[in-house]
Short mmCIF file of C-alpha atoms in Angstrom, two decimals:
data_model
loop_
_atom_site.label_atom_id
_atom_site.label_comp_id
_atom_site.label_asym_id
_atom_site.label_seq_id
_atom_site.Cartn_x
_atom_site.Cartn_y
_atom_site.Cartn_z
CA PHE S 282 41.00 -44.60 113.00
CA GLY S 283 44.62 -44.35 111.96
CA SER S 284 44.18 -46.40 108.84
CA SER S 285 41.22 -44.27 107.74
CA CYS S 286 43.30 -41.07 108.12
CA GLN S 287 46.06 -42.70 106.10
CA VAL S 288 43.60 -43.51 103.30
CA THR S 289 42.20 -40.00 103.28
CA ARG S 290 45.80 -38.56 102.91
CA SER S 291 46.66 -40.88 100.11
CA LEU S 292 43.44 -39.84 98.40
CA ALA S 293 44.19 -36.15 98.74
CA LEU S 294 47.76 -36.73 97.54
CA ALA S 295 46.45 -38.52 94.48
CA MET S 296 43.96 -35.72 93.63
CA SER S 297 46.69 -33.13 93.98
CA LEU S 298 48.91 -35.13 91.58
CA ILE S 299 46.03 -35.47 89.09
CA ARG S 300 45.46 -31.72 89.24
CA ALA S 301 49.14 -30.94 88.73
CA ALA S 302 49.34 -33.33 85.77
CA SER S 303 46.23 -31.85 84.18
CA GLY S 304 47.58 -28.34 84.73
CA ARG S 305 50.90 -29.24 83.04
CA SER S 306 49.00 -30.82 80.01
CA LEU S 307 46.90 -27.60 79.73
CA LEU S 308 50.17 -25.51 79.79
CA ARG S 309 51.71 -27.72 77.10
CA ARG S 310 48.73 -26.94 74.76
CA PRO S 311 49.15 -24.08 72.25
CA ALA S 312 47.33 -20.76 72.92
CA VAL S 313 45.16 -21.15 69.86
CA ALA S 314 43.81 -24.50 70.93
CA SER S 315 42.99 -23.31 74.54
CA ALA S 316 39.69 -21.58 74.87
CA VAL S 317 39.43 -18.28 76.71
CA ARG S 318 37.21 -18.74 79.78
CA THR S 319 35.70 -16.08 82.06
CA ALA S 320 33.72 -16.28 85.22
CA TYR S 321 30.42 -15.97 83.53
CA GLY S 322 31.12 -18.23 80.51
CA GLY S 323 30.92 -15.42 77.95
CA PRO S 324 33.51 -13.67 75.84
CA PRO S 325 36.33 -11.81 77.43
CA PRO S 326 35.46 -8.26 78.34
CA SER S 327 36.48 -5.36 76.15
CA TRP S 328 37.15 -1.82 77.19
CA TYR S 329 36.51 0.93 74.65
CA PRO S 330 38.00 4.33 74.81
CA PRO S 331 35.74 7.17 75.96
CA PRO S 332 33.92 9.29 73.38
CA PRO S 333 35.57 12.53 72.26
CA PRO S 334 34.65 15.68 74.13
CA PRO S 335 31.59 17.57 72.98
CA GLU S 336 32.24 20.29 70.26
CA PHE S 337 30.40 23.60 70.16
CA ASP S 338 29.86 26.25 67.60
CA GLU S 339 31.09 29.86 68.04
CA ASN S 340 27.65 30.85 69.34
CA GLY S 341 27.75 28.23 72.01
CA GLU S 342 25.35 25.82 70.49
CA PRO S 343 26.24 22.14 70.16
CA LYS S 344 27.84 21.29 66.88
CA LYS S 345 25.73 19.33 64.38
CA TYR S 346 27.34 16.68 62.25
CA PRO S 347 25.93 15.96 58.81
CA LEU S 348 24.55 12.46 58.09
CA MET S 349 26.50 10.18 55.84
CA GLN S 350 23.34 8.87 54.31
CA PRO S 351 21.16 11.20 52.40
CA ILE S 352 17.47 11.70 53.07
CA TYR S 353 15.21 12.01 50.09
CA GLU S 354 12.00 14.10 50.05
CA HIS S 355 9.86 12.73 47.40
CA GLY S 356 6.43 12.23 49.00
CA TYR S 357 6.69 8.55 49.81
CA THR S 358 6.33 7.72 53.57
CA PHE S 359 6.18 3.99 53.77
CA GLU S 360 7.99 1.83 56.42
CA GLN S 361 8.89 -1.76 56.17
CA TRP S 362 9.83 -3.65 59.32
CA ALA S 363 11.19 -7.20 59.37
CA LEU S 364 12.99 -9.62 61.79
CA ILE S 365 16.34 -10.55 60.24
CA PRO S 366 18.37 -13.45 61.73
CA ALA S 367 21.66 -12.57 63.48
CA GLY S 368 23.76 -15.55 64.23
CA VAL S 369 21.90 -18.73 65.38
CA TYR S 370 19.75 -17.71 68.34
CA HIS S 371 19.24 -13.99 67.86
CA THR S 372 17.29 -11.79 65.46
CA VAL S 373 17.43 -8.11 64.56
CA TYR S 374 14.45 -5.91 64.02
CA ARG S 375 15.28 -3.91 60.84
CA GLY S 376 13.33 -1.10 59.42
CA GLU S 377 13.55 0.53 55.88
CA PHE S 378 12.14 3.99 55.41
CA ALA S 379 10.92 5.60 52.18
CA GLN S 380 13.22 8.58 52.84
CA ASP S 381 16.23 6.31 52.45
CA TRP S 382 15.46 5.40 48.82
CA PRO S 383 15.77 7.54 45.80
CA ARG S 384 12.61 8.50 43.94
CA TRP S 385 12.39 5.68 41.45
CA ASN S 386 13.58 3.00 43.98
CA ALA S 387 11.02 4.12 46.44
CA ALA S 388 8.24 3.92 43.79
CA ILE S 389 9.15 0.24 43.39
CA ALA S 390 9.81 -0.62 47.02
CA GLN S 391 6.43 0.67 48.11
CA HIS S 392 4.94 -2.41 46.51
CA PRO S 393 5.32 -6.04 47.86
CA VAL S 394 7.74 -8.30 46.18
CA TRP S 395 4.98 -10.28 44.26
CA VAL S 396 3.85 -7.00 42.69
CA ALA S 397 7.34 -5.30 42.11
CA VAL S 398 9.02 -8.36 40.51
CA PRO S 399 6.50 -8.73 37.55
CA MET S 400 6.72 -4.99 37.06
CA LEU S 401 10.51 -5.01 36.82
CA VAL S 402 10.63 -8.05 34.57
CA THR S 403 8.13 -6.54 32.19
CA ALA S 404 10.01 -3.28 32.05
CA MET S 405 13.27 -5.04 31.36
CA LEU S 406 11.73 -7.15 28.51
CA ILE S 407 10.36 -3.98 26.89
CA ILE S 408 13.63 -2.10 27.14
CA ALA S 409 15.59 -5.21 25.76
CA ASN S 410 13.12 -5.34 22.89
CA ILE S 411 13.61 -1.66 22.16
CA PHE S 412 17.35 -1.98 22.21
CA GLN S 413 17.18 -5.08 19.98
CA ASN S 414 15.07 -3.40 17.35
CA ALA S 415 16.63 0.10 17.63
CA GLY S 416 18.70 -0.45 14.51
CA SER S 417 15.59 -1.15 12.37
CA ILE S 418 13.69 2.07 13.19
CA GLY S 419 12.72 3.74 9.90
CA ILE S 420 13.53 0.78 7.77
CA ARG S 421 10.56 -0.36 5.52
CA PRO S 422 11.23 -3.81 4.03
CA LYS S 423 9.34 -4.58 0.89
CA ARG S 424 8.39 -8.02 1.96
CA TYR S 425 6.02 -6.48 4.56
CA THR S 426 4.17 -4.27 2.02
CA PRO S 427 0.60 -5.35 1.01
CA GLU S 428 1.71 -6.20 -2.52
CA TRP S 429 4.38 -8.58 -1.31
CA VAL S 430 2.19 -10.11 1.36
CA GLU S 431 -0.53 -10.75 -1.25
CA ALA S 432 2.00 -12.16 -3.72
CA THR S 433 3.42 -14.41 -0.98
CA LYS S 434 -0.05 -15.86 -0.30
CA GLU S 435 -0.81 -16.39 -3.92
CA ARG S 436 2.49 -18.25 -4.48
CA GLU S 437 1.68 -20.44 -1.39
CA ARG S 438 -1.70 -21.23 -2.83
CA CYS S 439 -0.27 -22.15 -6.18
CA GLU S 440 2.54 -24.22 -4.80
CA ASN S 441 0.39 -25.66 -2.00
CA THR S 442 3.29 -25.22 0.48
CA ASN S 443 1.54 -23.78 3.50
CA PRO S 444 -1.09 -26.11 5.04
CA VAL S 445 -1.97 -23.37 7.57
CA THR S 446 -2.95 -20.93 4.88
CA ARG S 447 -4.76 -23.69 3.04
CA TYR S 448 -6.78 -24.49 6.16
CA LEU S 449 -7.56 -20.86 6.87
CA ASP S 450 -8.65 -20.20 3.22
CA ARG S 451 -11.59 -22.49 3.37
CA ARG S 452 -14.97 -21.27 3.80
CA ARG S 453 -15.89 -20.24 7.33
CA ALA S 454 -18.92 -22.57 7.49
CA GLU S 455 -16.54 -25.51 6.58
CA ARG S 456 -13.54 -24.73 8.83
CA GLY S 457 -15.49 -23.28 11.79
CA TYR S 458 -14.62 -20.20 13.75
CA ASN S 459 -10.94 -19.44 13.77
CA LEU S 460 -9.61 -16.10 14.99
CA ILE S 461 -6.78 -14.97 12.64
CA ILE S 462 -4.68 -12.87 15.02
CA ALA S 463 -2.55 -11.54 12.20
CA ASN S 464 -5.44 -9.57 10.85
CA TYR S 465 -5.68 -7.57 14.15
CA LEU S 466 -2.25 -7.55 15.82
CA PRO S 467 1.11 -6.64 14.41
CA TRP S 468 3.32 -9.57 13.48
CA HIS S 469 6.56 -7.72 12.58
CA PRO S 470 8.49 -4.96 14.35
CA TYR S 471 8.22 -2.53 11.37
CA VAL S 472 4.45 -1.98 11.69
CA PHE S 473 4.80 1.29 13.55
CA TRP S 474 6.40 3.20 10.69
CA MET S 475 5.12 1.38 7.68
CA ALA S 476 1.70 3.10 7.34
CA ASN S 477 0.79 3.62 3.66
CA THR S 478 3.93 1.87 2.45
CA HIS S 479 3.68 0.08 -0.86
CA ASP S 480 5.98 -1.40 -3.45
CA TYR S 481 5.52 0.97 -6.26
CA GLU S 482 7.95 -0.88 -8.49
CA ALA S 483 5.84 -4.09 -8.17
CA ALA S 484 2.70 -1.97 -8.91
CA GLU S 485 4.28 -0.52 -12.03
CA ALA S 486 5.50 -3.92 -13.08
CA ASN S 487 1.83 -5.30 -12.71
CA GLU S 488 0.48 -2.33 -14.64
CA ALA S 489 2.97 -2.99 -17.47
CA ARG S 490 2.18 -6.64 -17.49
CA ARG S 491 -1.53 -5.95 -17.61
CA ALA S 492 -1.11 -3.44 -20.46
CA ALA S 493 1.07 -5.88 -22.36
CA ALA S 494 -1.51 -8.56 -21.85
CA ALA S 495 -4.34 -6.26 -22.99
CA GLY S 496 -2.22 -5.20 -26.03
CA GLY S 497 -1.48 -8.74 -27.00
CA GLY S 498 -5.14 -9.65 -26.80
CA ALA S 499 -6.13 -6.72 -28.98
CA ASP S 500 -3.51 -7.74 -31.65
CA GLU S 501 -4.85 -11.23 -31.71
CA GLU S 502 -8.40 -9.91 -32.21
CA GLU S 503 -7.20 -7.67 -35.16
CA GLU S 504 -5.44 -10.64 -36.78
CA GLU S 505 -8.57 -12.64 -36.68
#
């Protein structure tokens, strides 16, 4: 019996020495490396100051504080709710209301993403195209007048330099059906302000050339 008691005392002494050594090793560690522990395993409790005392107007009614976020009244009343991740294991149920958006933003936000994104991209492309061609508004280049277009086609036929035009100039029965989009859709950005625009200098030159050719032919007939 005495030997067993002696073994128990030695074991208790060894355990106490181990606890003391571990306590000293923990005390030697820096404060940053040691984790803060509480009874329930959560973060340390925090105490916040109490709210300020209630304020009242002169007539005794509770004072109303204005909102820091404006509320818009534009007729849109949609609500969009979604679960948003917060950390690793939690989520937040977040709602967006139409009254929180300005008029134009609410007009876009009322549609789903797959509808709003193509609308925005199309609008941006149109605006970019307008800004790109804003410097050409009112300009009427001669190369897009009917006289120049016809002369260009004739030169390409003579020089045989445009195989596409040579293909499209064949008879319809030979080449088959082929929709010439340029005959129906605008193919240059000046089409909106070039209605009834002609190259009058080229027309006068053609008239003078025809008159000269007719006069030369008449002189030859008189000489004969």
